[in-house]
Amino acid sequence: MANEANGPTALAAGIQARCAAIEVLAVDVDGVLTDGRIIVDDRGVETKNFHVRDGMAFALWHKAGKASAIISGRSTPAVERRAAELGIGLVVQGVADKGEALRALLAETGATADQVCYVGDDLNDLPALRLVGLACCPADAVPEVRAVVHLRARATGGTGVIREVVESVLKAKGLWHEACGHYLAPTT
């Protein structure tokens, strides 16, 4: 995980403190969970490619007892299906104002803005990114997004961005080993 000030080094104390407060992970889809391409077959069916490491990240996040949400400007059944597979209960699609959608999410979950990490990549994510305690983006986010985030992943959209974010946050919270220790323990 990199930030503009420190490059791809250990998290700065201020960023670590932001991570420590996070209880809700909210993410965009196109350009974050996917590489941003929209593929429509000749029957009009839209498909998306999701990275398996992001799926593992959501599993670890939930194992740590944390909530997650999707906020997307587009609406597609593929997102509903992937969210159901990953146990993401809060899914808001087809929203024009992601800041407004995030405020509704806060009201629904009872979380404060400082307790939310939002991951977005494009201009329509800016209202949500500016509201949260921890704003993150993929390496290939648009310049306007890169300018306002606290953390920028080394991964590009669709290549494990959420895994990087979740690992950074859980490590900062001291929950990484608890969430994935059973995978790391040597077998006998």
Coordinates of C-alpha atoms in Angstrom, one line a residue:
M1 CA 0.0 0.0 0.0
A2 CA 1.4 3.4 -0.9
N3 CA 0.5 6.9 0.0
E4 CA 1.5 10.0 -1.9
A5 CA 3.7 11.3 0.8
N6 CA 5.6 8.2 1.8
G7 CA 5.6 5.9 -1.3
P8 CA 5.3 2.1 -0.8
T9 CA 6.7 2.0 2.7
A10 CA 5.2 1.2 6.1
L11 CA 2.1 3.2 7.0
A12 CA 2.7 6.6 8.4
A13 CA 1.5 7.2 11.9
G14 CA -1.5 9.4 10.8
I15 CA -2.6 6.8 8.2
Q16 CA -2.2 4.0 10.8
A17 CA -4.5 5.9 13.1
R18 CA -7.0 6.3 10.3
C19 CA -6.9 2.5 9.7
A20 CA -7.3 1.8 13.4
A21 CA -10.7 3.4 13.4
I22 CA -12.1 1.6 10.4
E23 CA -15.2 -0.7 10.9
V24 CA -16.9 -0.5 7.5
L25 CA -15.3 -1.1 4.1
A26 CA -17.3 0.4 1.2
V27 CA -16.1 -0.1 -2.4
D28 CA -16.9 0.9 -5.9
V29 CA -17.0 -1.9 -8.6
D30 CA -15.9 -0.8 -12.0
G31 CA -12.3 0.2 -11.9
V32 CA -11.8 -1.2 -8.3
L33 CA -13.2 -4.7 -8.1
T34 CA -12.8 -5.0 -11.9
D35 CA -10.3 -3.5 -14.4
G36 CA -13.0 -1.1 -15.5
R37 CA -13.9 -2.8 -18.8
I38 CA -17.6 -3.4 -19.4
I39 CA -18.0 -6.6 -21.5
V40 CA -21.4 -7.1 -23.2
D41 CA -21.9 -10.3 -25.3
D42 CA -24.0 -10.4 -28.5
R43 CA -27.1 -11.3 -26.4
G44 CA -26.6 -8.2 -24.3
V45 CA -25.4 -10.0 -21.2
E46 CA -22.8 -8.0 -19.2
T47 CA -20.0 -9.9 -17.6
K48 CA -17.3 -8.7 -15.2
N49 CA -14.0 -10.2 -14.1
F50 CA -13.3 -10.2 -10.3
H51 CA -10.0 -11.0 -8.7
V52 CA -10.0 -14.0 -6.3
R53 CA -7.7 -12.2 -3.9
D54 CA -10.3 -9.5 -3.4
G55 CA -12.7 -12.3 -2.5
M56 CA -10.3 -13.6 0.1
A57 CA -9.9 -10.1 1.4
F58 CA -13.7 -9.8 2.0
A59 CA -13.7 -13.2 3.7
L60 CA -10.9 -12.1 6.1
W61 CA -12.6 -8.7 6.7
H62 CA -15.8 -10.4 7.7
K63 CA -13.9 -13.0 9.8
A64 CA -12.5 -10.0 11.7
G65 CA -16.1 -9.0 12.4
K66 CA -16.2 -6.0 10.1
A67 CA -19.0 -4.8 7.8
S68 CA -18.7 -4.3 4.0
A69 CA -20.7 -2.6 1.3
I70 CA -20.7 -1.9 -2.4
I71 CA -21.7 1.5 -3.9
S72 CA -21.8 1.5 -7.6
G73 CA -23.0 3.9 -10.2
R74 CA -24.0 1.1 -12.5
S75 CA -26.4 -1.7 -11.9
T76 CA -25.8 -5.3 -13.0
P77 CA -26.8 -8.7 -11.8
A78 CA -23.1 -9.8 -11.8
V79 CA -22.5 -7.5 -8.9
E80 CA -25.5 -8.8 -6.9
R81 CA -24.2 -12.3 -7.5
R82 CA -20.6 -11.6 -6.5
A83 CA -21.8 -9.7 -3.4
A84 CA -23.9 -12.6 -2.3
E85 CA -21.0 -15.0 -2.8
L86 CA -18.8 -12.8 -0.7
G87 CA -21.4 -12.1 2.0
I88 CA -21.5 -8.4 1.3
G89 CA -25.0 -7.5 2.6
L90 CA -25.1 -3.8 1.8
V91 CA -25.2 -3.3 -2.0
V92 CA -26.3 -0.1 -3.6
Q93 CA -26.3 0.1 -7.4
G94 CA -27.3 2.6 -9.9
V95 CA -26.6 5.7 -7.8
A96 CA -25.7 9.0 -9.3
D97 CA -24.5 10.6 -6.0
K98 CA -22.1 8.3 -4.1
G99 CA -21.7 10.8 -1.3
E100 CA -25.5 10.7 -0.7
A101 CA -25.4 6.8 -0.9
L102 CA -22.6 6.8 1.7
R103 CA -24.5 9.0 4.0
A104 CA -27.5 6.6 3.8
L105 CA -25.0 3.7 4.5
L106 CA -23.9 5.6 7.6
A107 CA -27.4 6.0 8.8
E108 CA -28.2 2.3 8.1
T109 CA -25.1 0.9 9.9
G110 CA -24.8 3.5 12.7
A111 CA -21.1 4.0 11.7
T112 CA -19.5 7.4 11.7
A113 CA -17.7 8.7 8.6
D114 CA -14.4 8.3 10.4
Q115 CA -15.1 4.5 10.7
V116 CA -15.5 4.0 7.0
C117 CA -12.9 3.2 4.4
Y118 CA -14.1 3.9 0.8
V119 CA -12.2 2.6 -2.2
G120 CA -12.9 4.4 -5.5
D121 CA -11.2 5.2 -8.8
D122 CA -13.1 7.8 -10.8
L123 CA -14.6 11.3 -10.6
N124 CA -18.0 10.0 -9.4
D125 CA -16.3 8.5 -6.3
L126 CA -14.9 11.9 -5.1
P127 CA -18.0 12.8 -3.0
A128 CA -17.7 9.5 -1.0
L129 CA -13.9 9.7 -0.8
R130 CA -14.0 13.2 0.7
L131 CA -16.4 12.0 3.5
V132 CA -14.6 9.0 4.9
G133 CA -11.9 8.5 7.5
L134 CA -9.8 6.4 5.1
A135 CA -10.0 7.1 1.4
C136 CA -8.2 4.6 -0.9
C137 CA -7.8 4.1 -4.6
P138 CA -6.1 1.7 -7.1
A139 CA -2.8 2.7 -8.7
D140 CA -4.6 3.6 -12.0
A141 CA -7.2 5.9 -10.5
V142 CA -7.8 9.2 -12.3
P143 CA -5.5 12.0 -11.1
E144 CA -8.2 13.9 -9.3
V145 CA -8.9 10.8 -7.1
R146 CA -5.2 10.1 -6.5
A147 CA -4.9 13.7 -5.3
V148 CA -7.4 13.3 -2.4
V149 CA -6.9 9.8 -1.1
H150 CA -5.0 8.8 2.0
L151 CA -3.7 5.5 0.5
R152 CA -3.1 4.4 -3.0
A153 CA -2.7 0.7 -3.7
R154 CA 0.1 -0.6 -5.9
A155 CA -2.4 -2.8 -7.6
T156 CA -4.5 -1.5 -10.5
G157 CA -8.2 -1.9 -10.6
G158 CA -9.3 -5.6 -10.8
T159 CA -6.0 -7.0 -9.7
G160 CA -6.3 -7.2 -5.9
V161 CA -6.8 -3.6 -4.8
I162 CA -9.2 -4.6 -2.0
R163 CA -6.7 -7.3 -0.8
E164 CA -4.1 -4.6 -0.3
V165 CA -6.4 -2.3 1.5
V166 CA -7.8 -5.0 3.8
E167 CA -4.4 -6.3 4.7
S168 CA -3.2 -2.8 5.5
V169 CA -6.2 -1.9 7.7
L170 CA -6.3 -5.3 9.5
K171 CA -2.5 -5.1 10.2
A172 CA -2.9 -1.5 11.5
K173 CA -5.7 -2.7 13.8
G174 CA -3.7 -5.7 15.0
L175 CA -6.2 -8.1 13.6
W176 CA -4.3 -9.6 10.6
H177 CA -3.1 -12.7 12.4
E178 CA -6.4 -13.3 14.1
A179 CA -8.2 -13.1 10.7
C180 CA -5.8 -15.3 8.8
G181 CA -3.6 -17.1 11.4
H182 CA -5.2 -20.5 10.6
Y183 CA -3.8 -20.2 7.1
L184 CA -0.4 -19.2 8.3
A185 CA 0.0 -21.9 11.0
P186 CA 2.4 -24.7 10.1
T187 CA 0.9 -28.1 9.5
T188 CA 2.2 -31.1 11.3

